[in-house]
Short mmCIF file of C-alpha atoms in Angstrom, two decimals:
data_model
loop_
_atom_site.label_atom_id
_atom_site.label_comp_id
_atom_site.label_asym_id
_atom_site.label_seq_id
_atom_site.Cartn_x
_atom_site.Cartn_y
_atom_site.Cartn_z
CA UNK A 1 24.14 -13.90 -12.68
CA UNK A 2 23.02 -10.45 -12.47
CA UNK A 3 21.36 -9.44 -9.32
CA UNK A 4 18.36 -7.44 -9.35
CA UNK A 5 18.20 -6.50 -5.86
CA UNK A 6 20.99 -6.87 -3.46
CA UNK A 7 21.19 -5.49 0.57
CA UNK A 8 23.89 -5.19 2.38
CA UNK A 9 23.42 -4.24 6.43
CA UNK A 10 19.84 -3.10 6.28
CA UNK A 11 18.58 -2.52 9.02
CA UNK A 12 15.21 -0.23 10.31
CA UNK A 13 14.56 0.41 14.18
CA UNK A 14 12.40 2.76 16.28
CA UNK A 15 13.69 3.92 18.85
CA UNK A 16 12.70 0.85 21.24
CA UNK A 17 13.37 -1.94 19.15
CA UNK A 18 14.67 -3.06 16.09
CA UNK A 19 12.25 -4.21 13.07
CA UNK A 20 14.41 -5.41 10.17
CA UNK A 21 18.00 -6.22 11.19
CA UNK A 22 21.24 -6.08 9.43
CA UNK A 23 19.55 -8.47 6.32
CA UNK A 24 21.54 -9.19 3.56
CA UNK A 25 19.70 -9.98 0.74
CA UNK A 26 21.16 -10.70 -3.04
CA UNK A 27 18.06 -11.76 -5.16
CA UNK A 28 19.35 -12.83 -9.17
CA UNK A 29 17.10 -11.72 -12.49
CA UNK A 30 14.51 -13.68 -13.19
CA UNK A 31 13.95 -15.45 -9.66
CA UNK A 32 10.86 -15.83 -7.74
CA UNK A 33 12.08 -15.36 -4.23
CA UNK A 34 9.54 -15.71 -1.27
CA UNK A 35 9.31 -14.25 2.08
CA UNK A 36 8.81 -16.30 5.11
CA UNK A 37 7.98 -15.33 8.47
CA UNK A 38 5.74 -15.05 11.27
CA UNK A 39 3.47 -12.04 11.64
CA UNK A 40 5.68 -9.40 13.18
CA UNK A 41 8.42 -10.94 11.71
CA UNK A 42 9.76 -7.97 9.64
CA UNK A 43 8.43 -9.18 6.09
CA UNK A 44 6.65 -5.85 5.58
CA UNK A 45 9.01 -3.43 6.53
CA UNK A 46 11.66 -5.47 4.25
CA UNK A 47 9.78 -4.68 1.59
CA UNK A 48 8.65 -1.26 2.25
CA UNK A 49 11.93 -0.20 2.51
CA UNK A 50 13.19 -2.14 -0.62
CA UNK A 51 10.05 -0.07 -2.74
CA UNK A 52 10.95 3.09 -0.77
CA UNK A 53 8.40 3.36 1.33
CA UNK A 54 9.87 3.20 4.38
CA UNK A 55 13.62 4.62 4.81
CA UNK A 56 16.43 2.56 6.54
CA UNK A 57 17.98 3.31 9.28
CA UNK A 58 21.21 1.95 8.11
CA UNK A 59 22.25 -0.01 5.40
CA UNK A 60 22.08 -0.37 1.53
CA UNK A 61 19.57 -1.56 -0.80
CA UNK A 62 20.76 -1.98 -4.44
CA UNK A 63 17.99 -1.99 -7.32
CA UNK A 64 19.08 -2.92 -10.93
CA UNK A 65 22.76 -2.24 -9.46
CA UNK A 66 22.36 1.23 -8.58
CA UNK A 67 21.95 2.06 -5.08
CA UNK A 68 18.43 3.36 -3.90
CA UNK A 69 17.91 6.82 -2.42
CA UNK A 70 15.98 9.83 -2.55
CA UNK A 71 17.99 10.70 -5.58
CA UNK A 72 17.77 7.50 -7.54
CA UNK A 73 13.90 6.82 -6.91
CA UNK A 74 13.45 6.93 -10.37
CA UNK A 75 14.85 2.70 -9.79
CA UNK A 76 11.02 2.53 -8.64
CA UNK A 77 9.65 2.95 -12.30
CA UNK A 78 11.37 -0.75 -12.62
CA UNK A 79 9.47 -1.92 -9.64
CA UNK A 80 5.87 -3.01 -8.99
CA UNK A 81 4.40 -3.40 -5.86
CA UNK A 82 1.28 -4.73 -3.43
CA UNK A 83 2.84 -3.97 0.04
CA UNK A 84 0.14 -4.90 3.02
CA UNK A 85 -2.86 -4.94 1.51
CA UNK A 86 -4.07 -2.73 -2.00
CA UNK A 87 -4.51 0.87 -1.06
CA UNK A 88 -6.62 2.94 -3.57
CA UNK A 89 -8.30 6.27 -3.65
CA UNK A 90 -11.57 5.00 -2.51
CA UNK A 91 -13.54 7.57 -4.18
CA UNK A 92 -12.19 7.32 -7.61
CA UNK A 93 -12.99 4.72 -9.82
CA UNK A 94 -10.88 2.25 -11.22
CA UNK A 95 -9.81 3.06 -14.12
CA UNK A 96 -9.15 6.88 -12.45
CA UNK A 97 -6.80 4.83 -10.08
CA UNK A 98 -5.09 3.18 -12.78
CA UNK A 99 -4.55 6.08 -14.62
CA UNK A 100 -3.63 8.17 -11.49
CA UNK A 101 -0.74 5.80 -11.26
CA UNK A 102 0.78 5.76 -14.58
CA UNK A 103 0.34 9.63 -14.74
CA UNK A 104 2.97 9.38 -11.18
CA UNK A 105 4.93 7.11 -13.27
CA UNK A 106 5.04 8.97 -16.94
CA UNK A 107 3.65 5.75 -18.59
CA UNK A 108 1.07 6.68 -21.35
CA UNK A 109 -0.36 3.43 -22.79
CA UNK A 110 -3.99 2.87 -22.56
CA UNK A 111 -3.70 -0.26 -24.03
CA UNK A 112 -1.34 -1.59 -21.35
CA UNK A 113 -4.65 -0.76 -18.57
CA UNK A 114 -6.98 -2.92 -20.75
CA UNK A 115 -4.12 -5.35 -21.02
CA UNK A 116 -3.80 -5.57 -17.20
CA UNK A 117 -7.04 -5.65 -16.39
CA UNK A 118 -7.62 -8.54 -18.77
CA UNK A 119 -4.87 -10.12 -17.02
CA UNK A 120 -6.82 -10.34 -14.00
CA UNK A 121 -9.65 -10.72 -15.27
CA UNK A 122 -11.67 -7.69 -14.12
CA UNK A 123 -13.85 -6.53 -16.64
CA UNK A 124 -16.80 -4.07 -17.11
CA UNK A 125 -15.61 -2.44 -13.50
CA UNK A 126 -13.27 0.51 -14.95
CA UNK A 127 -16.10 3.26 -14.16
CA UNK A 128 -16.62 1.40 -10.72
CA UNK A 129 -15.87 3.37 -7.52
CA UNK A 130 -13.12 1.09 -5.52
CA UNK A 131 -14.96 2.21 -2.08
CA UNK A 132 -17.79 -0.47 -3.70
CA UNK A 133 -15.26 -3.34 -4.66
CA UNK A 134 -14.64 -6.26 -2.38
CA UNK A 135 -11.38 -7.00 -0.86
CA UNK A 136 -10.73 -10.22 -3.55
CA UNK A 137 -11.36 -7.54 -6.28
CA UNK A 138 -8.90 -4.72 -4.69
CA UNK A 139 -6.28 -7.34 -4.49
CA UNK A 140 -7.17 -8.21 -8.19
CA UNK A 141 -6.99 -4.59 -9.13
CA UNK A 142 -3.64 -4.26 -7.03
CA UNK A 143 -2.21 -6.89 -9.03
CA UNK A 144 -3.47 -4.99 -12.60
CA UNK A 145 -1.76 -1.63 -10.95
CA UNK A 146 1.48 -3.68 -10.56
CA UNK A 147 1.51 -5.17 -13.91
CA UNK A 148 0.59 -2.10 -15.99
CA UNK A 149 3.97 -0.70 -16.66
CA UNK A 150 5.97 -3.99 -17.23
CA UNK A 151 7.82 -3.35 -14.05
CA UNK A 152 11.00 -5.60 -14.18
CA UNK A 153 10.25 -6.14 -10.22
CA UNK A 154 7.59 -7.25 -8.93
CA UNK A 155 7.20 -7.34 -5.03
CA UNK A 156 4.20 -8.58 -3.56
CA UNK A 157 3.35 -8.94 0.09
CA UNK A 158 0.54 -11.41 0.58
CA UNK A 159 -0.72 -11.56 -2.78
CA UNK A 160 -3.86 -14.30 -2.83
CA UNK A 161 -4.96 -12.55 0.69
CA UNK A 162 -8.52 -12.48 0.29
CA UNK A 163 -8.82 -14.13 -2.82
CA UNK A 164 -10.92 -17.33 -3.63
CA UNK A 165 -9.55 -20.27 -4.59
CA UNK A 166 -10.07 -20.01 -8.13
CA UNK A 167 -8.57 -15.87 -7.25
CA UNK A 168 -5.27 -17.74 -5.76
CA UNK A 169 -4.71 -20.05 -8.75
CA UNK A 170 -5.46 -17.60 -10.89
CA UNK A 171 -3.15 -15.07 -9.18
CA UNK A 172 -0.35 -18.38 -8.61
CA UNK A 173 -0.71 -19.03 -12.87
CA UNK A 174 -0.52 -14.79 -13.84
CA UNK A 175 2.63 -14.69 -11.65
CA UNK A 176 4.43 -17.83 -12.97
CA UNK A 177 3.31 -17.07 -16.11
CA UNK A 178 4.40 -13.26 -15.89
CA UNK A 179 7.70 -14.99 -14.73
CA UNK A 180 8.46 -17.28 -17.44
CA UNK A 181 7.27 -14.58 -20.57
CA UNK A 182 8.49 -11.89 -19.65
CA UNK A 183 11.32 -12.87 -16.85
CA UNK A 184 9.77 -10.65 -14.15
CA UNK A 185 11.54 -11.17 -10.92
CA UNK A 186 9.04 -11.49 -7.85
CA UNK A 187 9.57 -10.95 -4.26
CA UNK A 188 6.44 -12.13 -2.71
CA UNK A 189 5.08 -12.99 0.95
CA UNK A 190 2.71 -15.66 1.97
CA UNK A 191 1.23 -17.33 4.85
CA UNK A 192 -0.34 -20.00 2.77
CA UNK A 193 2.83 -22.15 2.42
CA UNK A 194 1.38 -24.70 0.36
CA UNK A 195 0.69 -21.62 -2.26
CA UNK A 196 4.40 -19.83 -1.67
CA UNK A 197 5.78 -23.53 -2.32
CA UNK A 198 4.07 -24.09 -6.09
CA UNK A 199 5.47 -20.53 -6.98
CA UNK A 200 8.70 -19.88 -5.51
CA UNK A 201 12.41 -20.78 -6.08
CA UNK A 202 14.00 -19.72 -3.03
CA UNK A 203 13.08 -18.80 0.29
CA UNK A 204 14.53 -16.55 2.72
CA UNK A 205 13.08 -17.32 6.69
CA UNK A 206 12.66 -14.20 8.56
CA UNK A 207 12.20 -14.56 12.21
CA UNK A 208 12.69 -11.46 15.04
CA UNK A 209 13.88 -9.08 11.75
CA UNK A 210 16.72 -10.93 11.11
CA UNK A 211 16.86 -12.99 7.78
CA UNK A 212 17.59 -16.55 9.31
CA UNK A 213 18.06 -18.65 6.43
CA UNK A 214 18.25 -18.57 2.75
CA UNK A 215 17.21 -22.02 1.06
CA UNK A 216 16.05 -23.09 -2.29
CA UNK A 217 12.97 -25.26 -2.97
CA UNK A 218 15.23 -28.10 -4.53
CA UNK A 219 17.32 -28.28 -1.20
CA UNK A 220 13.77 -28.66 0.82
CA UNK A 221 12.80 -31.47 -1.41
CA UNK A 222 15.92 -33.20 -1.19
CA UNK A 223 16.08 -32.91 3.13
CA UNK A 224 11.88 -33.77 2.82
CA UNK A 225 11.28 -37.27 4.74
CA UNK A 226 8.84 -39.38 4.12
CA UNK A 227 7.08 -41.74 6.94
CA UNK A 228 4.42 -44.36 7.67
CA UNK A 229 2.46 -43.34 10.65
CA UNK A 230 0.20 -46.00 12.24
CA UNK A 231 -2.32 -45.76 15.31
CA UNK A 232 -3.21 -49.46 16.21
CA UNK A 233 -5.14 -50.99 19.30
CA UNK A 234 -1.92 -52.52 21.06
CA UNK A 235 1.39 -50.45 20.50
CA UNK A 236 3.84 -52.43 21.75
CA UNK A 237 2.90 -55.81 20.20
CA UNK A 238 2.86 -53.30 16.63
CA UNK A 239 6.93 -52.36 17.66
CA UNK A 240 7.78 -55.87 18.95
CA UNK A 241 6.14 -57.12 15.11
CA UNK A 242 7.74 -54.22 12.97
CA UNK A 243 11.25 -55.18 14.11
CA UNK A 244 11.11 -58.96 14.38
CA UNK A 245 8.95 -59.46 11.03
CA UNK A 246 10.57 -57.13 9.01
CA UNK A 247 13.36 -55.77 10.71
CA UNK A 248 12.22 -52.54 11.24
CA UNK A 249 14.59 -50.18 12.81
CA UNK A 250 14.15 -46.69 12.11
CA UNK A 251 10.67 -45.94 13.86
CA UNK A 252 9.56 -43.47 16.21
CA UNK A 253 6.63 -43.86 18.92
CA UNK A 254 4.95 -40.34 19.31
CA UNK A 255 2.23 -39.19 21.15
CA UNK A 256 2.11 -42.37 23.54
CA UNK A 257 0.10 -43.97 20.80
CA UNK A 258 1.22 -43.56 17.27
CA UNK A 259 4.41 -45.09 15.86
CA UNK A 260 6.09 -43.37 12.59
CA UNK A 261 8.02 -45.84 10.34
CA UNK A 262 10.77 -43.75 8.40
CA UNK A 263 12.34 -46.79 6.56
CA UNK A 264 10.17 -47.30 3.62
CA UNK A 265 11.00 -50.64 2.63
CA UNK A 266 7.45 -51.84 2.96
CA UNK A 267 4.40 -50.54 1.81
CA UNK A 268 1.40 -49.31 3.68
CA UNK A 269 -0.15 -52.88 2.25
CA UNK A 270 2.71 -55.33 3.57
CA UNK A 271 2.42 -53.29 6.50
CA UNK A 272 -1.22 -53.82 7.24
CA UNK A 273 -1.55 -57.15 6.31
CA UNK A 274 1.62 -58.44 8.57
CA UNK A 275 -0.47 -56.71 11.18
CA UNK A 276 -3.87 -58.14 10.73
CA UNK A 277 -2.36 -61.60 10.34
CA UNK A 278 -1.14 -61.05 14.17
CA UNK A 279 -4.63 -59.78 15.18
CA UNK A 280 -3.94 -56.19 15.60
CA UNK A 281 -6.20 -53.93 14.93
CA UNK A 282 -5.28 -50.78 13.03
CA UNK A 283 -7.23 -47.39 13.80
CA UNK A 284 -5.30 -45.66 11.43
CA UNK A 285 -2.70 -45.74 8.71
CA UNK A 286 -0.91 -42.90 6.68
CA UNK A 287 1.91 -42.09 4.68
CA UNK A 288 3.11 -38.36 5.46
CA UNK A 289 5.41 -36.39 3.67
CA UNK A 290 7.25 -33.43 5.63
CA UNK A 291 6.15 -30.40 4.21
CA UNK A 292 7.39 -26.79 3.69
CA UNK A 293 5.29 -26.01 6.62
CA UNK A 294 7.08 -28.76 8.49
CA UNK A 295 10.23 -26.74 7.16
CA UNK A 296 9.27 -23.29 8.49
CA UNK A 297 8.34 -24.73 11.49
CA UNK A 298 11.66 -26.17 12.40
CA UNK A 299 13.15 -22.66 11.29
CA UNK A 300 11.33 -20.81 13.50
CA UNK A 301 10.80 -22.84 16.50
CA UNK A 302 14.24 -24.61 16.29
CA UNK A 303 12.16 -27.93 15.61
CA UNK A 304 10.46 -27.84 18.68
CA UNK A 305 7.45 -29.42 17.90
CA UNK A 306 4.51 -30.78 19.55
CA UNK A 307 4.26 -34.31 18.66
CA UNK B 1 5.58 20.39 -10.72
CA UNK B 2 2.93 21.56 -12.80
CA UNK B 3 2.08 17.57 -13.09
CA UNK B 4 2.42 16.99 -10.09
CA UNK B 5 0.14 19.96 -8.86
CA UNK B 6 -2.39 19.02 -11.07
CA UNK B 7 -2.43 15.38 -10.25
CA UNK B 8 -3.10 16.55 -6.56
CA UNK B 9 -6.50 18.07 -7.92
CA UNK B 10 -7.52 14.61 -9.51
CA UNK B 11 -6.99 13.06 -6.23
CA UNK B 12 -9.57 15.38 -4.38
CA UNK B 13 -12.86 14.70 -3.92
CA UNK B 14 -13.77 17.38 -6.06
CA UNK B 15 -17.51 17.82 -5.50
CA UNK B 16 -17.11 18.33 -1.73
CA UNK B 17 -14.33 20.89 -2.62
CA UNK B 18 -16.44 22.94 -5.02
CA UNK B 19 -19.41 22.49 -3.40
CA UNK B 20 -17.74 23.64 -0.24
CA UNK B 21 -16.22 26.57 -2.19
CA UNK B 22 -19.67 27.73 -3.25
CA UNK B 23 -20.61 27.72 0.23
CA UNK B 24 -18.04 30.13 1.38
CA UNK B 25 -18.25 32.33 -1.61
CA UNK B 26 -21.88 32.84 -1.10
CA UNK B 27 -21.74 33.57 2.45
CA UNK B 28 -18.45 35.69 2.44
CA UNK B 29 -20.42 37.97 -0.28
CA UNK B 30 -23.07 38.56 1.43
CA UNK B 31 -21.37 39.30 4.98
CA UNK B 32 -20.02 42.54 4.32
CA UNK B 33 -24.12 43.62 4.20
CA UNK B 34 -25.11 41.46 6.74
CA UNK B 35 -22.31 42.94 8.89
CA UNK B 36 -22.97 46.59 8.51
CA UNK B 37 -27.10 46.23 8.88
CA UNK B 38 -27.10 44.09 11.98
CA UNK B 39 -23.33 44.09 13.85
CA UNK B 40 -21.71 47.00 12.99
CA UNK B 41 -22.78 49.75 11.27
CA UNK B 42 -19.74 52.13 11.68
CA UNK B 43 -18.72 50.31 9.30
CA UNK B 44 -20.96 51.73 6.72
CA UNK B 45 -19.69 55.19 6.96
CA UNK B 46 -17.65 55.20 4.10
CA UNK B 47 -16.35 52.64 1.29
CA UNK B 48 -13.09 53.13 2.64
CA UNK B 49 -14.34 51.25 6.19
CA UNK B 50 -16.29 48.76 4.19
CA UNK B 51 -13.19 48.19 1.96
CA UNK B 52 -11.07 47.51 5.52
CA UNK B 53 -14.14 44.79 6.72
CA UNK B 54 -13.86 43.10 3.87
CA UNK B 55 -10.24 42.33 4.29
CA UNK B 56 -11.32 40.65 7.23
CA UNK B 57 -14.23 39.10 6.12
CA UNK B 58 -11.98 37.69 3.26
CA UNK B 59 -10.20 35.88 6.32
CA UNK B 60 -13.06 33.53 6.48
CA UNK B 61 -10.81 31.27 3.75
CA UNK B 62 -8.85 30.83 6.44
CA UNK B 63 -11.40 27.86 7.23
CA UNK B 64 -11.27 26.42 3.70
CA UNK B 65 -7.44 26.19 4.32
CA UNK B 66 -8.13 24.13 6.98
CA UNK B 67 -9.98 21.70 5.34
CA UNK B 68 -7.80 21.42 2.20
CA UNK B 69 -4.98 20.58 4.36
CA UNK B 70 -7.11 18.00 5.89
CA UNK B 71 -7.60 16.58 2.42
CA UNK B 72 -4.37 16.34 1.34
CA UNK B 73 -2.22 15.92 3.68
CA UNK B 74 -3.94 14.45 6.93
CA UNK B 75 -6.64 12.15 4.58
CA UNK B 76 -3.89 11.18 2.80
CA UNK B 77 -1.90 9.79 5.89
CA UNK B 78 -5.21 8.60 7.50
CA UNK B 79 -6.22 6.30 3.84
CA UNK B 80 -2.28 5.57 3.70
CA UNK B 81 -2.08 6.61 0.11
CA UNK B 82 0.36 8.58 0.87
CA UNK B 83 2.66 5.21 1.68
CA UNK B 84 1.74 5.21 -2.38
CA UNK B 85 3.19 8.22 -3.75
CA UNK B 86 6.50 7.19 -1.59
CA UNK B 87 6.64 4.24 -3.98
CA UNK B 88 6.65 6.85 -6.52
CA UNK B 89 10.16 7.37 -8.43
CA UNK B 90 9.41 11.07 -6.87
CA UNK B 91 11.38 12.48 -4.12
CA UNK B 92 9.25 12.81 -0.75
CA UNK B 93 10.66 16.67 -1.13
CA UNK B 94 8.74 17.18 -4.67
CA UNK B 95 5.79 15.45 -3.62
CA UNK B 96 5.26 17.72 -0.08
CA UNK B 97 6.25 20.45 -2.11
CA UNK B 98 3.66 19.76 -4.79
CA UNK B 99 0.82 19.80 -2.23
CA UNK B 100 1.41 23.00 -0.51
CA UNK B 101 1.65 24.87 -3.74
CA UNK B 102 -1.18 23.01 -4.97
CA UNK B 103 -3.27 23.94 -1.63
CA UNK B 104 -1.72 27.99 -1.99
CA UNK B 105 -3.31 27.89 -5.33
CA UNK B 106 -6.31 26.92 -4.27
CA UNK B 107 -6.67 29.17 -2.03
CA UNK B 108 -5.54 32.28 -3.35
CA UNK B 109 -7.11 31.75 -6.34
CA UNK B 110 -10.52 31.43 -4.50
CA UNK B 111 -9.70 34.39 -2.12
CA UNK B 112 -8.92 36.44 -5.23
CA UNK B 113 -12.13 35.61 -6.95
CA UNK B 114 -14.69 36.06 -3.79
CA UNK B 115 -12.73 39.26 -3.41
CA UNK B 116 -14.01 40.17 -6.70
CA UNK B 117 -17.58 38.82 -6.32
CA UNK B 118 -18.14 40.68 -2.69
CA UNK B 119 -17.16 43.97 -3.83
CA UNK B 120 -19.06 43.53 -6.89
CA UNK B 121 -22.24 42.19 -4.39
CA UNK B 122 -21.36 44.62 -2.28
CA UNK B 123 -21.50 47.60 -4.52
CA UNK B 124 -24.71 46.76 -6.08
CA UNK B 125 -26.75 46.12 -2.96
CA UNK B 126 -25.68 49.14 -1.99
CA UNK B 127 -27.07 50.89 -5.00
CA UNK B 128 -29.96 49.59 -4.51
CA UNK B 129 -30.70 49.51 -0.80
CA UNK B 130 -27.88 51.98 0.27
CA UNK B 131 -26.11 50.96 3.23
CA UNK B 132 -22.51 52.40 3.22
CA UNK B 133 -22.18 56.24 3.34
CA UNK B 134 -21.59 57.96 -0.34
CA UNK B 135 -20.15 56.32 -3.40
CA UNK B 136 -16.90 54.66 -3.96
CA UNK B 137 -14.23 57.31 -4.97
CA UNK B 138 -11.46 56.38 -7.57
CA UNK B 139 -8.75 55.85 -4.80
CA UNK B 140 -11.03 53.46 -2.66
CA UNK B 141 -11.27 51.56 -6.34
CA UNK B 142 -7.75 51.73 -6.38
CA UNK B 143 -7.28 50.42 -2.83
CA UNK B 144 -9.26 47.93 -3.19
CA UNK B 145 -8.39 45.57 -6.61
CA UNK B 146 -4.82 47.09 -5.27
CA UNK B 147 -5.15 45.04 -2.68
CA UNK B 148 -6.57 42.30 -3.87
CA UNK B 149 -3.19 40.24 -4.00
CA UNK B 150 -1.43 41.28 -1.29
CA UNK B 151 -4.74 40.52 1.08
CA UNK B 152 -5.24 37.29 -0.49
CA UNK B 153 -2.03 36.21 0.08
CA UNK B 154 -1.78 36.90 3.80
CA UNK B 155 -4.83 34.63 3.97
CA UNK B 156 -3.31 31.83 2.30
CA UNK B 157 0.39 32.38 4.01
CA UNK B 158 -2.27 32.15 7.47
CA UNK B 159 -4.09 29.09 6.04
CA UNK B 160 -0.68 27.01 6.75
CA UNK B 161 -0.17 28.08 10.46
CA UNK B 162 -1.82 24.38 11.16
CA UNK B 163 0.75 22.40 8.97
CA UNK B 164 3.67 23.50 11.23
CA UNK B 165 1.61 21.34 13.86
CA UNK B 166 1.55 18.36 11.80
CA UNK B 167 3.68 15.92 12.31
CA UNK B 168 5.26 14.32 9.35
CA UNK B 169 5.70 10.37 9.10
#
């Protein structure tokens, strides 16, 4: 499989401390790969160094196969890029912006700004200055920027940040669909994990610079549990039912009052009615599926969680 | 280059540039008359001594340096566009490069042209409300568009003394 962007050692410090640390990164053609990681983390940096933004301190990044330096920057014609949050030249309008950056990038196609702004669905604001857009429509613009040149790469930190929800789907359908038509390869950050998990294929876990993990969404739904949890007015009696009635095993009392039933032989229904029928009274009753949240979690905090 | 020069003068805020440039044209031409009726009047005794206050009238672009540089270079760091052109397939080399020619254009350029206007200004007034001893001979013409270049030069090679104290990201 041919690997778009591939890292070997990279690594960026300061002088007191070390930001992104020896990461290895191999990402294949046509891949949605996200980011995640705490603020701080090192997301950032990793991907202002991979659009050469930042320099590394050590280390190699590979675009397209070729390595990236000063020399090679003309990789960066293949790439597209929101890194932080969009940065414009506030005082020109938009479509000045727009065609500020294909000037930098010797694309001439004023067809391909209409087309991107269409595909973000910002219209009538091309003689708009940006200073008077708000941050959902910079981000929307930011996106059209990216897009104009049919990069083969795009990299996007944070993309729905400060986007409505009908901005983040929208943003979620242009990149899958941008993905699937014309096999862009994304690189993309998110702290909404419930948005990162509809888009991407693999994730990489950052945590302290270092790149901690490397999984793919199929192996997260395959280790995902599912459980019952159940708050009831007498705990104890619940337990002594759960494993006498229906030889119940494989439960879990948490929090002093709740009890989490991970063998899902019986339904919430069979469950509630065994209950009632011995008089207990149930505050509450759930069925919970771990999420990728749950996943991160564990990453970060080695599964130390409060529960 | 040329590009790349250019596309540093669609980034500017252009109206406060010109506008600015107006400013200083239209006070620099009128100092040299200003200077000679109320400062210094020794100045006045010949075109030769006006021709030598001018030069350092002229220095006055000095400022406008200034506040180019601030422009594009520190506004640029400030906004963090310049993080942009770094994404650039453009070497950080080309792109430094392109704004200091760009900004020693500007300014000798405008140096070149106020140096015309004042002497023109300066001239005329004089013919009218004389103010600098005797006419202009044909070596102080001379001197003057003769030095024209090399003057406006020195003014723009002293309108980057403040870049050596920046310090580069």
């Amino acid at each position: 499989m041919e690997l778009i962007v591939k890292t070997s050692g990279l690594t960026k410090h300061t002088r007191r401390k070390a930001i992104v640390s020896n990461i290895n990164l191999q990402i294949r053609k046509g891949e949605i790969y996200g980011l995640l990681g705490q603020n701080g983390a090192g997301k950032t940096t990793l991907m202002k160094l991979l659009t050469g933004i930042t320099k590394p301190s050590s280390g190699e990044i590979e675009l397209f196969g070729k390595r990236l330096t000063d020399h090679s920057k003309s990789l960066l014609k293949r790439v597209g890029s929101i890194i932080e949050y969009p940065i414009f030249f506030e005082h020109l309008t938009a479509m000045e912006n727009l065609k500020l950056h294909c000037e930098y990038l010797g694309y001439y196609d004023e067809k391909g700004i209409k087309q991107a702004l269409d595909l973000v669905q910002l219209k009538g604001i091309e003689d708009k200055v940006v200073k008077e857009f708000s941050l959902g429509m910079k981000q929307r613009l930011g996106i059209a920027r990216a897009v104009i040149t049919k990069p083969e790469l795009i990299i996007f930190d944070e993309p729905t940040n400060g986007l409505d929800p009908i901005g983040i789907k929208d943003t979620r359908d242009l990149i899958l669909m941008l993905n699937k038509e014309y096999g862009i390869t994304f690189i993309l950050s998110s702290h909404i994990l419930a948005e990162m998990e509809q888009v991407v294929d693999r994730i990489g876990v950052i945590n302290n610079g270092r790149l901690i993990n490397e999984v793919t969404l199929e192996d997260i739904r395959k280790e995902r549990t599912e459980y019952i949890e159940i708050v009831t007015t007498d705990v104890q009696k619940t337990l002594y039912i759960l494993e006498s009635e229906l030889q119940l095993t494989n439960m879990k009392m948490i929090q002093g009052n709740r009890i989490r039933i991970y063998d899902l032989t019986y339904s919430q229904t069979d469950i509630s009615k065994l209950l009632i029928l011995h008089d207990i009274g149930i505050e509450e009753i759930q069925k919970h599926t771990s999420s990728l949240e749950d996943y991160f979690y564990t990453q970060i905090n080695g599964g130390n969680r409060i529960g | 280059m040329v590009k790349l020069i250019w596309l540093e003068w669609k980034k500017l805020k252009r109206q406060t540039v010109i506008s600015e440039i107006i400013i200083y044209m239209l006070i620099i031409m009128i100092m040299p008359v200003f200077f000679i009726n109320a400062v210094m009047p020794a100045f006045g005794e010949s075109y030769a001594s006006a021709i030598e206050l001018n030069f350092y009238i002229q220095m006055g672009f000095v400022l406008f340096g200034g506040s180019l540089i601030n422009q594009v270079f520190i506004e640029e760091y400030k906004n963090k566009t310049m993080a942009l052109s770094f994404g650039y397939p453009i070497s950080r080399k080309k792109l430094y490069l392109a704004k200091i020619l760009f900004i020693a254009l500007c300014i000798f350029v405008v140096t070149v042209i106020s140096y015309i206007f004042t002497g023109i200004v300066t001239y005329t007034i004089d013919q009218f409300f004389p103010f600098i001893n005797g006419q202009p001979t044909s070596s102080d013409i001379l001197t003057y568009f003769g030095s024209i270049f090399l003057n406006s030069l020195i003014v723009t090679l002293i309108s980057f003394v403040p870049l050596f104290f920046l310090e580069f990201g």
